[in-house]
């Protein structure tokens, strides 16, 4: 099987039905993408496929093969994506576990709708759970990064 | 009395797994009592914390508590760095392995800062003193003329030597007597009281933070375990043929339970070992297992709660606290108000489920785990494998949330047993379904209250009866009555100035593993108490906030000993941490001043208020809701907290926001039910936790300034939330909801 992840073509030997989540984590050692539910309910596993947010637990390796996959490791070359900076300015993370998924969801959201309203941010981010309750800061960080996110997904390519 | 001891570099290496720099310090303190109701397995009473300084000037500070989102890996080192005049930019935080030399590493009970604040200051002061003496020696001047300032020691005429340059010399000096240590005036603090960003912030925003699930060892196998659906079930028949044919599956292992109470022992199960998580999950899905029935396999939570309700409504229970004559006061009251509340079982559902990795060799067992209790983990693994505790090393990863679930090391024992069996490293991954179905569940409860009001609307009698399965039953199955530690969480420790008061308990035998969850019994009890006070206020036609203040009464220090109740005070003495009603009243007033409580609202909207003292802190919450067409929306939540001296205000605000949202989540959605002994929920579709859309757009948090000793922060924000919302619902639409979650009655 072949996957293009963060701009690099990777070969892997696995069941084509394996969810992308586990291929990234167990086979490609890209552990920034997290498991939270395995059922598309929590968003911890969010990555980009051709710039769009997808739940990597709900996409098979075979399905992902044709797309450009971007993970949190490839969101920016050096951790300076405007949202990553905003996350640090607002001290968003508590335990931090959901945050890679939150950042991937937020970056896809702002790329798709750069001027998303408060309500659009709320509904756009509601697929991503944070058990620690960092929602108010996620919301504030997204607001402050609005206008700073590049229109095309810059990651890895 | 503190004893400062120097530890060798070898010892430092043993404790942290990191080679130390030049100067290594330790402090030992007598142990402290554990939070009642929480079993602690650590053998040591001594407490040691270590600071080391490298030749290049890097100050290494050991974090011996687990980071699960509170910011503790930052807050405790921040105190040491401030007191020793280290430059925070040149501090490196090292995570400690499990070792009783640190005393309790059990990160729960909201006590990391409250128990270690003075110790951290002493550690910093001792390091600073040694560095100042080393500089004095180097210059041949009196130590009194040398003062540490921002990573250097400044001498007469402004000459300086850096901490790195002084480290080797400082390490040869005798340790200062603790009584001679001079603490920095608190007005000189540079870091304590300031919201330093957490040390893991960069890693957490780029996907590099390492949690339990991110540990990877060469040759490692992944394991998924099918466990008995009900408590104490055993494997009756196993057909693993189909599982064996799944690509990547290497072995099927029966994990037999040890006899006895649940404790921290794994549940009986069948493990599928595979080369990756996906194969392990698929193989496990193909297992065919018959389980033996047990005395718990008929457990039906709805019938069980009905039974508890019948018990508390049916008659007197065992008296746990008594003042005056409640029966007489009720009989002669102008008005008697009666209400019964019920609260469900809850699951923790940390975003990272329990995960542990183990490697077994002739030398013993090494474990990597997202654990809140490194030492209990070490002990449990040693016991399970028949090893000496010294042959077990426990590495603590970051925790993707804990909330009490990761205080129970059953998952690490599973990994250790499987690694010993397989002869290869094994990572046990709990799926979300495993996590929710096989949790150490938060206890359900039934509570019945009777209150007497006189003609002036004053409360003349308070009678409260509860039945709730005790945590103690998880460790001793003969226990069926909640402990004093459990009842010390709001139910029996109500701070009311009423002439007649009686608190009673009924037994509630446990049928599931009962565990502690963020704020523990304060969740159900603050709900019952907080709602019933509101009901009394309305019956008395008084404003609820004013009614609360009147009920609490004059400023005084509470002492329950004359009323037959031995109050746990969360393991601390009332001398060190008095229960002061003036501080409780102050948070109520502070909050009331900040919300437009009395401004009329549109129809269908209402404010609700509640307050709770827990973990030695006071927290008041006001919520504004809207109820329209059967839909309940929480529009605003405001919280005021007095937690004594604050080390990192930004993290305290974050805990308040998170703790209130945790409370909102359980108030609106949280419910685990059982049928046929099995938990009937399994993932976030049927055990929903709050999403951004459910969270009020306006959440405000206020911290009351205080110079009192630090008290709990992680848990106190949660308990008042659910009653504040239920009370707001009543204010909004006149419906009095006496059970949780509110999602049973409204579209939430
Ligand atoms: S793990 Fe994919 S949505 Fe939860
Ligand atoms: S920060 Fe812990 S789950 Fe979001």
XYZ file of N, CA and C and ligand atoms in Angstrom, chain A residues 21 34-45 55 57, ligand 1:
49
model
N -5.932 5.801 10.800
C -5.463 6.110 12.158
C -4.379 5.148 12.621
N -4.436 11.026 17.348
C -4.830 10.258 18.534
C -6.074 9.408 18.314
N -6.127 8.325 19.076
C -7.334 7.498 19.158
C -8.198 8.009 20.316
N -9.496 8.134 20.058
C -10.384 8.513 21.160
C -11.643 7.669 21.224
N -12.109 7.199 20.071
C -13.369 6.451 20.069
C -13.428 5.394 18.980
N -12.701 5.604 17.892
C -12.698 4.641 16.792
C -14.004 4.602 16.007
N -14.923 5.526 16.308
C -16.248 5.473 15.673
C -16.635 6.799 15.032
N -15.693 7.676 14.844
C -16.034 8.953 14.229
C -16.813 9.882 15.152
N -16.699 9.692 16.457
C -17.524 10.447 17.407
C -16.767 11.541 18.155
N -15.426 11.522 18.117
C -14.693 12.420 19.021
C -13.723 13.374 18.342
N -13.284 13.050 17.151
C -12.389 13.959 16.433
C -10.930 13.930 16.857
N -10.564 13.096 17.812
C -9.164 13.062 18.260
C -8.231 12.646 17.123
N -8.768 11.927 16.163
C -7.962 11.353 15.082
C -7.989 12.215 13.824
N -11.958 12.115 9.710
C -11.678 11.277 10.878
C -10.840 10.094 10.409
N -9.973 7.500 11.778
C -10.463 6.185 12.189
C -11.561 5.686 11.259
S -10.977 8.235 17.134
Fe -11.715 8.875 15.240
S -13.357 10.182 15.730
Fe -12.748 9.372 17.638
